[in-house]
Amino acid sequence: MKGAFKSLSIAMAKGYVRDKTTLFFAFVFPLMFLVIFGLLFRDVGSEKIKLGAFGDGQVITVLEQTGIVDVQHFDTLDAGVAKVRDGDLPGLVEATGDKVVLRFAASDQSQAGTVQGLVSGVTQQLNVQASGQPPKYDFSAQQVEDTSLKPIQYLTPGILSWGIAITAVFGAALIMVSWRRKQVLRRLRLSPVGAGTVLGSRLAVTISVAVLQAVIFIAVAMLPVFGLTLSGTWWLAIPVFLMGVLAFFSIGMLVGAFAKTEEAATGMANIVVMPMAFLSGTFFPIDLAPKWLQAVSKVFPLRHMNDGITDFLVRGKGAEALLLPCGVLLGFTVVISVIAAKVFRWEDS
Amino acid sequence: MTSAAIVVEDIHKSYGDLHAVDGVSFTVGHGEFFGILGPNGAGKTTALEIVEGLREPDRGSVRLLDENPFPRNVSLLPRIGVQLQASAFFEKLTAREQLETFASLYGIGAARAREMLDLVGLTDKADTREDKLSGGQRQRLSIACALVHDPDVVFLDEPTAALDPQARRNLWDVLRAIQARGKTIVYTTHYLDEAEILCDRVAIMDRGRILALDTPAALVRGLDAPARITLDRGALTTADAAALPGADEVSEDDQALTFVTRTPAPLLTALAERGVLDGLQVRTATLEDVFLQLTGREYRA
Ligand SMILES: Nc1ncnc2c1ncn2[C@@H]1O[C@H](COP(=O)(O)OP(=O)(O)OP(=O)(O)O)[C@@H](O)[C@H]1O
Ligand SMILES: [Mg+2]
């Protein structure tokens, strides 16, 4: 029944494209998260320390030249002190003539420490220069490239996996429920096509949508504003991606078999996807979570999809790293599909 | 091929305490136009769906084209066409796309879809989305979808509900044409007059049982109900009227003089001879009377 498969796929694709809501959730919604988080975390780690200043002493000029502090000048001492007291600034440097006074708020210990170290360091440096002696100890700083990822590098696989999970779960679940309620399933049951053809064509549509989503999503993430860079083995992420689509499609089928109404299906799908999204590193790296939570998150397919895609898309791991995520996702798909097939209903009794 | 397209023997179906179908048997011959009549909740849809193989009867047996329709019998499916009572369409597709999709499920090309649109008078609505069609247009599309693969047995569940008189008559023509090509039609309706016109035989159903099953003419004849002849009031006095041959009963109200007669011919002749035919109406018994007699209730379509 090749003709039936093709025309059912086309019918479903048309239904999909003509539905503004599903289009929004598939293409715009995940992108919104990428844009928001991408811009929000773009400057993480490169934030400057703020410091108030009163007077025109040399210390203040040097502090400004370091480029790591954002110096804010005040006309009166009281105005500056008030800002510190309110917690708007971690400290205020008063530098008039030879006198350098730092006033700091004790509420934020680490900020206060940073500010004190900074100001005293600059002051000592100036003292050494003023003495005309060469410094006895030579100090220089060098940056070491760290292995942790820039935010966009983990946000992209995370939000992408999540977006795909939503599309696959909701797409499969809602179509099942709506077709059952509108008697389309009964009508199909009366035609000579098999349930496999019906499911297969739906899966074909879901995979096509997911591929399109991924292409658009990654293209946007690679824009200079966000700055995603792909690793050399990015294409190894494709099998993980496809296995992920299968796993979430089967979850959607299961939800669709149980839910009686579209509302119930939406609710159930949310209950399944939301906790996964939070605990699988969609919005923050899972390495930041407590150890036990990291262990718990390993039961979620989204975690493995996310990890797998991150490994290839941005970390550049080799093919041997395919085994774990693909194996887990495939196992998940098989188990859930068998259950979904068992509880499948053509109509509400 | 045996003589019957459908053989139903003593089927039962209960939902909890409710006997939706309570011992129904009937046989439909090849090429026959068979009607199932009955009020809401009579069990028509349930019985029809058991025959189509959509539901399993609690008890009893069904043979459809010499096969068992339940469980899902894929070899039988291309030979039957079903219009469900609630129309079933793919989301957001136009009338033409619906038909093309259904046609392809049976391996039939798109040309047939155009033919079907024409058949049910929806050619000008070909590119209208299904959810933008009127109730009657949806109904016609749903019938077209049931016929698209040219099935041997057609099941239609209230196909003329929601149709305007013109569309209803057009559909009668379509159904007659299908029957003329040797197809078997089983359909349910609330319209007694329609069943009388279309059906070779009708089953009258109420509360899960078949109360009577025969040709419409035989059912009416079996009633042995008198004819009613009415004239404008004042055409004759009641005394004169009662004296006429064949006037079994005479009554008069504000508008009309009514005769009840078992021998309408001599009475009509006598009236004609006297030249008093103003406002003449002759009403013989209909399925409505049959229903009234069988159930003791007035028919509410
Ligand atoms: N799935 C179901 N679950 C429970 N009761 C049902 C179900 N389907 C039908 N019934 C009941 O069975 C009885 C017969 O229903 P059915 O749909 O066969 O009637 P019908 O003759 O087709 O009526 P209508 O003219 O309104 O279409 C009704 O009382 C109905 O409430
Ligand atoms: Mg019904």
XYZ file of C-alpha atoms and ligand atoms in Angstrom:
682
model
C 0.000 0.000 0.000
C 2.596 2.497 -1.092
C 0.060 4.932 -2.521
C -1.875 4.931 0.721
C 1.264 5.634 2.739
C 2.188 8.534 0.524
C -1.241 10.115 0.395
C -1.799 9.698 4.133
C 1.553 11.373 4.758
C 0.615 14.208 2.437
C -2.795 14.564 4.080
C -1.165 14.784 7.495
C 1.547 17.152 6.341
C -1.093 19.470 4.902
C -3.079 19.320 8.108
C 0.115 20.160 9.966
C 1.154 23.082 7.813
C -2.341 24.548 7.872
C -2.497 24.575 11.655
C -1.009 27.812 12.938
C -0.828 26.628 16.540
C 1.228 23.526 15.857
C 3.503 25.501 13.558
C 4.071 28.004 16.329
C 4.929 25.341 18.886
C 7.190 23.488 16.490
C 9.130 26.349 14.997
C 8.706 29.585 16.928
C 8.412 28.418 20.521
C 11.811 26.663 20.850
C 13.464 29.496 18.922
C 12.046 31.967 21.413
C 13.804 30.074 24.185
C 17.020 29.987 22.210
C 16.878 33.729 21.627
C 16.016 34.554 25.231
C 18.546 32.246 26.871
C 21.138 32.826 24.199
C 21.068 36.577 24.722
C 20.680 36.311 28.487
C 23.737 34.090 28.955
C 25.814 35.550 26.163
C 27.920 37.636 28.525
C 27.998 35.203 31.418
C 31.470 35.308 33.017
C 32.475 38.500 31.258
C 30.467 40.746 33.506
C 32.403 43.746 34.868
C 32.610 44.633 38.512
C 30.926 47.909 39.354
C 32.619 50.420 41.583
C 31.664 53.905 42.722
C 34.269 56.697 42.697
C 34.608 60.103 44.296
C 37.470 62.441 43.616
C 40.101 62.487 40.852
C 43.011 60.593 42.389
C 45.317 58.523 40.170
C 44.016 55.275 41.659
C 40.685 55.874 39.972
C 42.263 56.509 36.587
C 44.278 53.282 36.807
C 41.218 51.306 37.930
C 39.382 52.542 34.852
C 42.302 51.554 32.634
C 42.283 47.937 33.831
C 39.098 47.421 31.841
C 37.689 44.996 34.377
C 35.814 47.518 36.481
C 32.925 49.689 35.522
C 33.625 52.948 37.374
C 30.752 55.210 38.239
C 31.610 58.779 39.328
C 29.732 60.710 42.007
C 29.698 64.464 42.627
C 29.329 64.168 46.369
C 30.660 61.540 48.711
C 27.282 61.120 50.375
C 25.530 60.256 47.144
C 28.051 57.481 46.462
C 27.920 56.117 49.996
C 24.137 56.007 49.791
C 24.396 53.759 46.722
C 26.703 51.390 48.526
C 24.410 51.351 51.535
C 21.462 50.483 49.289
C 23.386 47.572 47.865
C 23.466 48.990 44.350
C 27.280 49.114 44.365
C 29.705 46.747 46.073
C 32.032 49.612 47.029
C 33.058 53.241 46.640
C 36.628 54.543 46.246
C 37.334 57.977 47.612
C 40.591 59.252 46.131
C 41.510 62.842 46.817
C 45.150 63.896 46.881
C 47.213 61.153 48.565
C 44.310 59.663 50.408
C 42.606 56.478 49.156
C 39.576 55.220 51.128
C 37.454 52.259 50.144
C 33.955 51.999 51.550
C 32.266 48.695 50.985
C 29.052 46.909 51.861
C 29.565 43.845 54.031
C 26.387 42.213 52.868
C 28.035 40.552 49.862
C 31.251 39.043 51.239
C 32.750 37.805 48.019
C 32.101 41.039 46.128
C 33.530 43.000 49.022
C 36.639 40.827 49.009
C 37.106 41.215 45.254
C 36.726 44.969 45.474
C 39.148 45.268 48.396
C 41.764 43.154 46.687
C 41.427 45.106 43.507
C 41.670 48.549 45.026
C 44.514 47.657 47.382
C 46.366 45.950 44.531
C 46.161 49.049 42.365
C 47.147 51.276 45.282
C 50.219 49.119 46.082
C 51.237 49.111 42.446
C 51.117 52.905 42.383
C 53.118 52.986 45.615
C 55.854 50.851 44.059
C 55.956 53.104 41.009
C 56.098 56.231 43.186
C 59.087 54.795 45.117
C 61.074 54.650 41.850
C 62.386 51.136 42.757
C 61.951 48.175 40.371
C 59.436 45.700 41.807
C 61.041 42.755 43.484
C 58.412 40.207 42.464
C 57.260 40.090 38.921
C 53.569 39.253 38.510
C 51.811 38.279 35.307
C 48.440 36.592 34.587
C 47.692 34.052 31.855
C 44.328 32.676 30.827
C 43.876 28.883 30.563
C 41.245 27.638 28.095
C 38.671 25.791 30.162
C 36.747 22.683 29.090
C 33.355 23.925 30.192
C 31.209 25.085 27.292
C 30.143 28.552 26.401
C 26.410 28.866 27.147
C 25.293 28.717 23.508
C 27.162 25.423 23.056
C 25.071 23.604 25.639
C 21.896 25.652 25.161
C 21.576 24.665 21.501
C 21.515 20.872 21.934
C 19.421 21.228 25.093
C 16.682 23.437 23.713
C 16.740 21.628 20.379
C 16.221 18.215 22.005
C 13.458 19.647 24.106
C 11.757 21.253 21.083
C 11.926 17.976 19.185
C 10.561 16.100 22.189
C 7.597 18.469 22.358
C 6.848 18.175 18.652
C 7.066 14.396 18.638
C 5.109 13.764 21.845
C 2.382 16.340 21.254
C 2.155 15.641 17.548
C 1.664 11.931 18.036
C -0.618 12.184 21.063
C -2.920 14.918 19.772
C -3.422 13.413 16.345
C -4.321 10.053 17.885
C -6.879 11.597 20.210
C -8.353 13.931 17.651
C -8.606 11.218 15.016
C -10.246 8.923 17.486
C -12.711 11.581 18.616
C -13.539 12.674 15.102
C -14.000 9.046 14.049
C -11.203 9.260 11.492
C -9.630 6.167 13.045
C -12.924 4.278 12.685
C -13.144 5.383 9.105
C -9.568 4.241 8.475
C -10.365 0.966 10.152
C -13.067 0.486 7.519
C -10.541 0.988 4.730
C -8.034 -1.691 3.789
C -4.962 0.147 5.105
C -3.171 -1.316 8.093
C -2.566 0.414 11.384
C 1.141 0.235 10.515
C 0.615 2.373 7.420
C -1.306 4.941 9.426
C 1.341 5.091 12.147
C 4.197 4.997 9.670
C 2.904 7.939 7.700
C 2.438 9.917 10.885
C 5.987 9.060 11.915
C 7.273 10.161 8.510
C 5.613 13.545 8.983
C 6.985 13.880 12.513
C 10.534 13.075 11.347
C 10.310 15.560 8.476
C 9.106 18.281 10.813
C 11.849 17.472 13.315
C 14.563 17.647 10.640
C 13.265 20.996 9.465
C 13.109 22.234 13.054
C 16.695 21.176 13.686
C 18.038 22.810 10.518
C 16.339 26.125 11.243
C 17.272 25.981 14.895
C 20.946 25.313 14.309
C 21.113 27.905 11.549
C 19.767 30.530 13.942
C 22.144 29.453 16.720
C 25.071 29.831 14.313
C 24.243 33.467 13.642
C 27.029 35.746 14.916
C 24.798 37.131 17.717
C 24.636 33.673 19.302
C 27.843 32.257 17.924
C 27.351 28.475 17.940
C 30.304 26.622 16.456
C 29.854 23.035 15.281
C 32.413 20.355 16.012
C 34.021 18.219 13.311
C 31.820 15.222 14.126
C 28.527 17.096 14.206
C 26.986 14.690 11.689
C 27.248 11.854 14.229
C 24.498 13.691 16.102
C 22.049 12.689 13.335
C 21.499 9.074 14.476
C 21.053 10.227 18.075
C 18.586 12.811 16.844
C 16.549 10.239 14.875
C 16.521 7.781 17.769
C 15.326 10.616 19.978
C 12.461 11.398 17.607
C 11.448 7.714 17.663
C 11.565 7.538 21.439
C 9.379 10.616 21.881
C 7.019 9.589 19.114
C 6.401 6.313 20.926
C 5.770 8.204 24.165
C 3.249 10.336 22.282
C 1.528 7.209 20.999
C 1.238 5.891 24.517
C -0.208 9.172 25.767
C -2.584 9.226 22.787
C -3.793 5.723 23.575
C -4.708 6.651 27.132
C -6.060 10.169 26.758
C -9.705 10.556 25.855
C -9.698 14.260 25.015
C -7.211 16.666 23.466
C -7.040 18.554 26.762
C -6.157 15.412 28.654
C -3.526 14.564 26.058
C -1.961 18.018 26.376
C -1.895 17.730 30.160
C -0.400 14.246 30.132
C 2.203 15.196 27.540
C 3.210 18.173 29.666
C 3.533 16.017 32.758
C 5.869 13.759 30.830
C 7.980 16.383 29.079
C 8.253 19.212 31.628
C 10.161 17.415 34.408
C 12.414 15.888 31.786
C 13.173 19.296 30.353
C 14.219 20.673 33.725
C 16.260 17.657 34.749
C 17.957 16.834 31.483
C 20.046 19.925 30.970
C 17.778 21.793 28.628
C 18.233 25.183 30.225
C 21.336 24.709 32.372
C 24.191 22.182 32.279
C 23.203 19.114 34.250
C 26.756 19.050 35.724
C 25.682 21.938 37.939
C 22.956 19.836 39.561
C 23.527 17.775 42.720
C 24.958 14.293 42.123
C 21.755 12.434 43.042
C 19.771 14.541 40.603
C 22.251 13.793 37.862
C 21.734 10.103 38.582
C 17.939 10.456 38.502
C 18.074 12.320 35.226
C 19.689 9.297 33.589
C 16.300 7.558 33.423
C 14.998 10.223 31.065
C 15.385 9.723 27.332
C 15.689 13.475 26.945
C 18.880 13.406 29.026
C 20.444 10.855 26.692
C 19.271 12.630 23.577
C 20.639 15.888 24.943
C 23.965 14.354 26.032
C 24.343 12.497 22.760
C 23.686 15.530 20.629
C 25.976 17.691 22.765
C 28.760 15.099 22.456
C 28.778 15.260 18.681
C 27.366 18.625 17.787
C 29.733 20.640 19.960
C 32.164 18.381 21.851
C 33.374 16.551 18.765
C 33.441 13.037 20.249
C 34.100 9.984 18.098
C 31.694 7.345 16.805
C 32.281 5.074 19.813
C 30.252 7.528 21.880
C 27.161 6.685 19.801
C 26.596 3.412 21.582
C 25.212 4.621 24.892
C 22.699 7.295 23.761
C 21.493 5.324 20.732
C 21.195 2.115 22.721
C 19.237 3.728 25.525
C 16.930 5.615 23.162
C 16.286 2.546 21.032
C 15.546 0.417 24.074
C 13.163 3.073 25.279
C 11.398 3.173 21.915
C 10.944 -0.589 21.774
C 9.545 -0.899 25.293
C 7.181 2.063 24.990
C 6.019 1.055 21.498
C 5.125 -2.441 22.649
C 3.059 -1.006 25.502
C 1.467 1.581 23.190
C 0.497 -1.113 20.677
C -1.031 -3.165 23.502
C -3.243 -0.350 24.746
C -4.093 1.066 21.302
C -7.826 1.670 20.702
C -9.552 2.492 17.405
C -12.396 4.164 19.249
C -13.668 5.018 22.712
C -15.725 2.049 23.820
C -22.300 -15.997 -4.749
C -25.239 -17.010 -2.632
C -28.609 -15.341 -2.836
C -28.125 -12.944 0.062
C -25.647 -10.091 0.481
C -26.254 -9.834 4.210
C -27.548 -12.410 6.655
C -28.052 -11.270 10.220
C -29.149 -13.801 12.793
C -30.383 -12.887 16.220
C -27.789 -10.268 17.115
C -27.713 -8.734 20.583
C -25.735 -5.847 21.965
C -26.039 -4.388 25.461
C -24.425 -1.365 27.042
C -24.737 -2.115 30.731
C -28.411 -2.641 31.405
C -29.435 -1.133 28.102
C -30.306 -3.570 25.329
C -29.359 -1.390 22.366
C -29.934 -4.281 19.975
C -32.110 -7.027 21.358
C -32.404 -9.966 18.998
C -32.361 -8.632 15.455
C -32.474 -10.865 12.362
C -32.800 -9.915 8.717
C -31.547 -10.814 5.286
C -30.714 -8.404 2.489
C -30.581 -9.695 -1.084
C -28.025 -8.670 -3.703
C -29.099 -5.448 -5.357
C -31.716 -4.743 -2.754
C -32.427 -1.316 -1.266
C -33.019 -2.033 2.395
C -34.172 0.570 4.898
C -34.030 0.559 8.685
C -36.517 2.932 10.221
C -36.977 3.975 13.786
C -36.920 6.804 16.293
C -33.799 8.084 18.123
C -32.165 5.421 20.205
C -33.972 2.578 18.454
C -30.660 0.815 17.887
C -30.306 1.451 14.149
C -26.726 2.684 14.259
C -25.671 -0.048 16.643
C -27.194 -2.738 14.422
C -25.653 -1.227 11.302
C -22.211 -1.010 12.900
C -22.385 -4.632 13.941
C -23.120 -5.591 10.340
C -20.258 -3.392 9.097
C -17.866 -5.102 11.505
C -17.176 -2.026 13.613
C -18.739 -3.581 16.694
C -18.793 -7.087 18.000
C -22.242 -8.428 18.859
C -22.668 -9.945 22.319
C -24.527 -12.775 20.674
C -25.709 -13.769 17.198
C -24.008 -13.940 13.830
C -23.497 -11.764 10.769
C -22.498 -12.839 7.259
C -21.595 -10.009 4.948
C -20.886 -11.036 1.341
C -20.337 -14.540 2.696
C -17.671 -13.431 5.128
C -17.426 -12.572 8.795
C -17.108 -8.814 9.154
C -15.715 -9.055 12.708
C -12.873 -8.971 13.624
C -11.576 -6.521 11.025
C -11.677 -8.401 7.728
C -9.340 -6.682 5.299
C -10.415 -8.709 2.265
C -14.003 -7.588 2.798
C -13.292 -3.899 3.344
C -12.789 -2.781 -0.284
C -16.179 -4.266 -1.141
C -18.150 -2.240 1.373
C -18.655 1.500 1.643
C -19.691 3.110 4.906
C -20.992 6.538 5.738
C -20.892 6.909 9.502
C -23.626 8.855 11.262
C -21.071 11.401 12.497
C -18.954 12.366 9.513
C -15.275 11.529 9.755
C -12.816 13.754 7.918
C -9.110 14.496 7.931
C -8.278 17.798 9.564
C -7.931 20.942 7.494
C -8.248 19.297 4.086
C -10.479 20.541 1.290
C -13.391 18.549 -0.093
C -11.301 17.405 -3.051
C -8.337 16.448 -0.867
C -10.577 14.414 1.446
C -11.900 12.438 -1.481
C -8.464 11.986 -3.031
C -7.070 10.738 0.248
C -9.902 8.278 0.776
C -9.614 7.127 -2.847
C -5.898 6.464 -2.420
C -6.580 4.273 0.615
C -8.254 1.922 -1.860
C -5.595 2.418 -4.523
C -7.826 4.613 -6.665
C -6.582 7.642 -8.583
C -7.500 11.289 -8.201
C -9.763 11.406 -11.274
C -12.400 9.479 -9.398
C -12.484 12.217 -6.741
C -13.655 14.768 -9.296
C -16.343 12.399 -10.510
C -17.620 11.946 -6.981
C -17.698 15.685 -6.309
C -19.790 16.056 -9.402
C -22.076 13.207 -8.376
C -22.988 14.835 -5.063
C -23.055 18.366 -6.479
C -20.000 19.713 -4.684
C -17.855 20.627 -7.695
C -17.969 24.317 -6.801
C -16.904 23.478 -3.242
C -13.935 21.336 -4.295
C -11.378 23.681 -2.773
C -13.319 24.531 0.359
C -12.006 23.121 3.597
C -14.195 20.494 5.171
C -14.772 22.597 8.321
C -16.046 25.479 6.177
C -18.761 23.404 4.508
C -22.398 23.610 5.589
C -23.940 20.684 7.449
C -25.667 19.353 4.358
C -22.556 19.788 2.225
C -20.502 17.848 4.757
C -23.115 15.146 4.681
C -22.883 14.910 0.905
C -19.091 14.825 1.040
C -19.283 12.051 3.586
C -21.543 10.047 1.256
C -19.160 10.660 -1.630
C -16.289 9.342 0.525
C -18.293 6.170 1.174
C -18.860 5.626 -2.540
C -15.452 6.620 -3.876
C -14.190 3.029 -4.301
C -17.368 1.800 -5.942
C -18.281 -0.760 -3.258
C -20.743 -3.620 -3.752
C -22.570 -2.988 -0.504
C -23.180 0.554 0.694
C -24.121 1.386 4.282
C -25.519 4.845 4.867
C -26.482 5.997 8.353
C -29.093 8.735 7.977
C -27.681 10.101 4.727
C -30.579 12.484 4.184
C -30.522 14.045 7.646
C -29.572 17.745 7.415
C -30.223 17.920 3.667
C -32.532 20.497 2.133
C -35.447 19.135 0.055
C -33.593 19.704 -3.207
C -30.414 17.969 -2.041
C -32.513 15.183 -0.591
C -34.168 14.551 -3.938
C -30.807 14.726 -5.725
C -29.432 12.161 -3.318
C -32.420 9.898 -3.991
C -31.457 10.001 -7.647
C -27.842 9.160 -6.802
C -28.909 6.239 -4.626
C -31.316 4.931 -7.259
C -28.566 5.128 -9.875
C -26.242 3.140 -7.618
C -28.910 0.528 -7.088
C -29.530 0.392 -10.838
C -25.911 -0.708 -11.233
C -26.653 -3.757 -9.125
C -25.280 -2.513 -5.820
C -26.836 -3.326 -2.472
C -27.820 -0.425 -0.241
C -28.610 -0.547 3.455
C -29.619 2.723 4.974
C -31.262 4.166 8.049
C -33.621 7.087 8.108
C -36.176 8.920 10.162
C -38.197 9.851 7.119
C -41.018 7.393 6.679
C -42.163 8.940 3.405
C -38.657 8.659 1.994
C -38.339 5.021 2.969
C -41.642 4.335 1.302
C -40.375 5.841 -1.948
C -36.835 4.412 -1.995
C -36.782 1.065 -0.262
C -37.535 -2.359 -1.614
C -38.039 -3.474 1.939
C -38.009 -1.718 5.288
C -37.430 -2.919 8.821
C -39.180 -0.892 11.472
C -37.106 -0.846 14.615
C -37.882 0.340 18.104
C -36.126 -0.308 21.408
C -33.615 -2.679 19.911
C -36.089 -4.918 18.131
C -37.490 -5.182 14.635
C -41.255 -4.749 14.899
C -42.066 -5.334 11.241
C -40.153 -6.113 8.074
C -41.621 -6.129 4.578
C -42.066 -4.072 1.436
C -43.576 -0.674 2.210
C -46.721 -1.571 0.231
C -47.212 -4.834 2.076
C -46.735 -3.157 5.428
C -49.356 -0.558 4.598
C -51.703 -3.154 3.180
C -51.245 -5.304 6.228
C -52.521 -2.455 8.297
C -55.955 -2.782 6.760
C -56.387 0.887 7.566
C -59.232 2.847 5.962
C -58.626 5.761 3.586
C -59.580 9.281 4.565
C -61.264 11.604 2.094
C -61.705 15.245 2.951
C -63.698 18.011 1.253
C -64.133 21.697 2.022
C -66.702 22.242 4.751
C -70.176 22.988 3.451
C -69.860 21.037 0.224
C -72.427 18.609 1.598
C -74.438 18.350 4.765
C -73.315 15.568 7.082
C -76.633 13.809 6.585
C -76.231 13.779 2.800
C -72.667 12.719 3.146
C -73.471 9.777 5.426
C -75.938 8.501 2.838
C -73.309 8.166 0.113
C -72.098 4.683 -0.905
C -68.993 3.579 0.966
C -69.142 6.332 3.575
C -68.317 4.316 6.672
C -67.904 7.335 8.919
C -68.467 11.064 8.440
C -67.234 13.904 10.580
C -67.024 17.650 10.222
C -64.830 20.308 11.796
C -64.243 24.033 11.219
C -62.636 23.560 7.846
C -63.377 20.187 6.436
C -65.765 17.347 5.985
C -64.026 13.999 6.424
C -65.084 10.549 5.244
C -63.503 7.392 6.516
C -63.910 4.602 3.990
C -62.716 1.126 3.159
C -64.079 1.365 -0.366
C -62.891 4.710 -1.691
C -63.712 4.018 -5.376
C -67.572 4.115 -5.264
C -67.466 7.021 -2.814
C -65.247 9.100 -5.105
C -67.499 8.266 -8.064
C -70.551 9.405 -6.137
C -68.832 12.651 -5.170
C -67.802 13.286 -8.760
C -71.347 12.690 -9.998
C -72.610 15.327 -7.607
C -69.860 17.722 -8.667
C -68.683 18.302 -5.089
C -64.930 17.922 -5.326
C -63.842 21.287 -3.856
C -60.755 20.836 -1.696
C -60.711 17.099 -2.309
C -57.899 15.208 -0.565
C -57.459 11.473 -0.400
C -55.087 10.090 2.171
C -54.377 6.390 2.261
C -52.388 4.738 5.044
C -48.613 5.310 5.120
C -45.686 3.867 7.017
C -46.468 6.485 9.600
C -49.714 4.718 10.344
C -47.872 1.420 10.412
C -45.470 2.831 12.951
C -48.311 4.254 15.013
C -50.054 0.951 15.037
C -46.908 -1.024 15.871
C -45.690 1.128 18.699
C -48.846 2.808 19.877
C -46.921 6.066 19.668
C -47.067 8.918 17.199
C -43.953 9.017 15.006
C -41.674 11.937 15.836
C -39.141 12.233 13.082
N -21.114 3.369 22.920
C -22.261 3.345 23.610
N -22.257 3.245 24.937
C -23.398 3.213 25.644
N -24.620 3.283 25.111
C -24.701 3.388 23.774
C -23.540 3.433 22.953
N -23.931 3.528 21.674
C -25.262 3.554 21.686
N -25.747 3.465 22.944
C -27.151 3.440 23.327
O -27.788 2.444 22.574
C -29.068 2.867 22.144
C -29.171 2.744 20.636
O -28.319 3.681 20.047
P -28.179 3.849 18.483
O -27.125 4.829 18.222
O -28.031 2.518 17.870
O -29.599 4.455 18.104
P -30.120 4.982 16.703
O -31.328 4.191 16.398
O -29.039 4.983 15.718
O -30.548 6.450 17.075
P -30.480 7.800 16.206
O -31.691 7.803 15.344
O -30.563 8.867 17.227
O -29.222 7.789 15.455
C -29.240 4.294 22.634
O -30.064 4.268 23.777
C -27.854 4.729 22.991
O -27.875 5.592 24.094
Mg -28.084 6.414 14.699
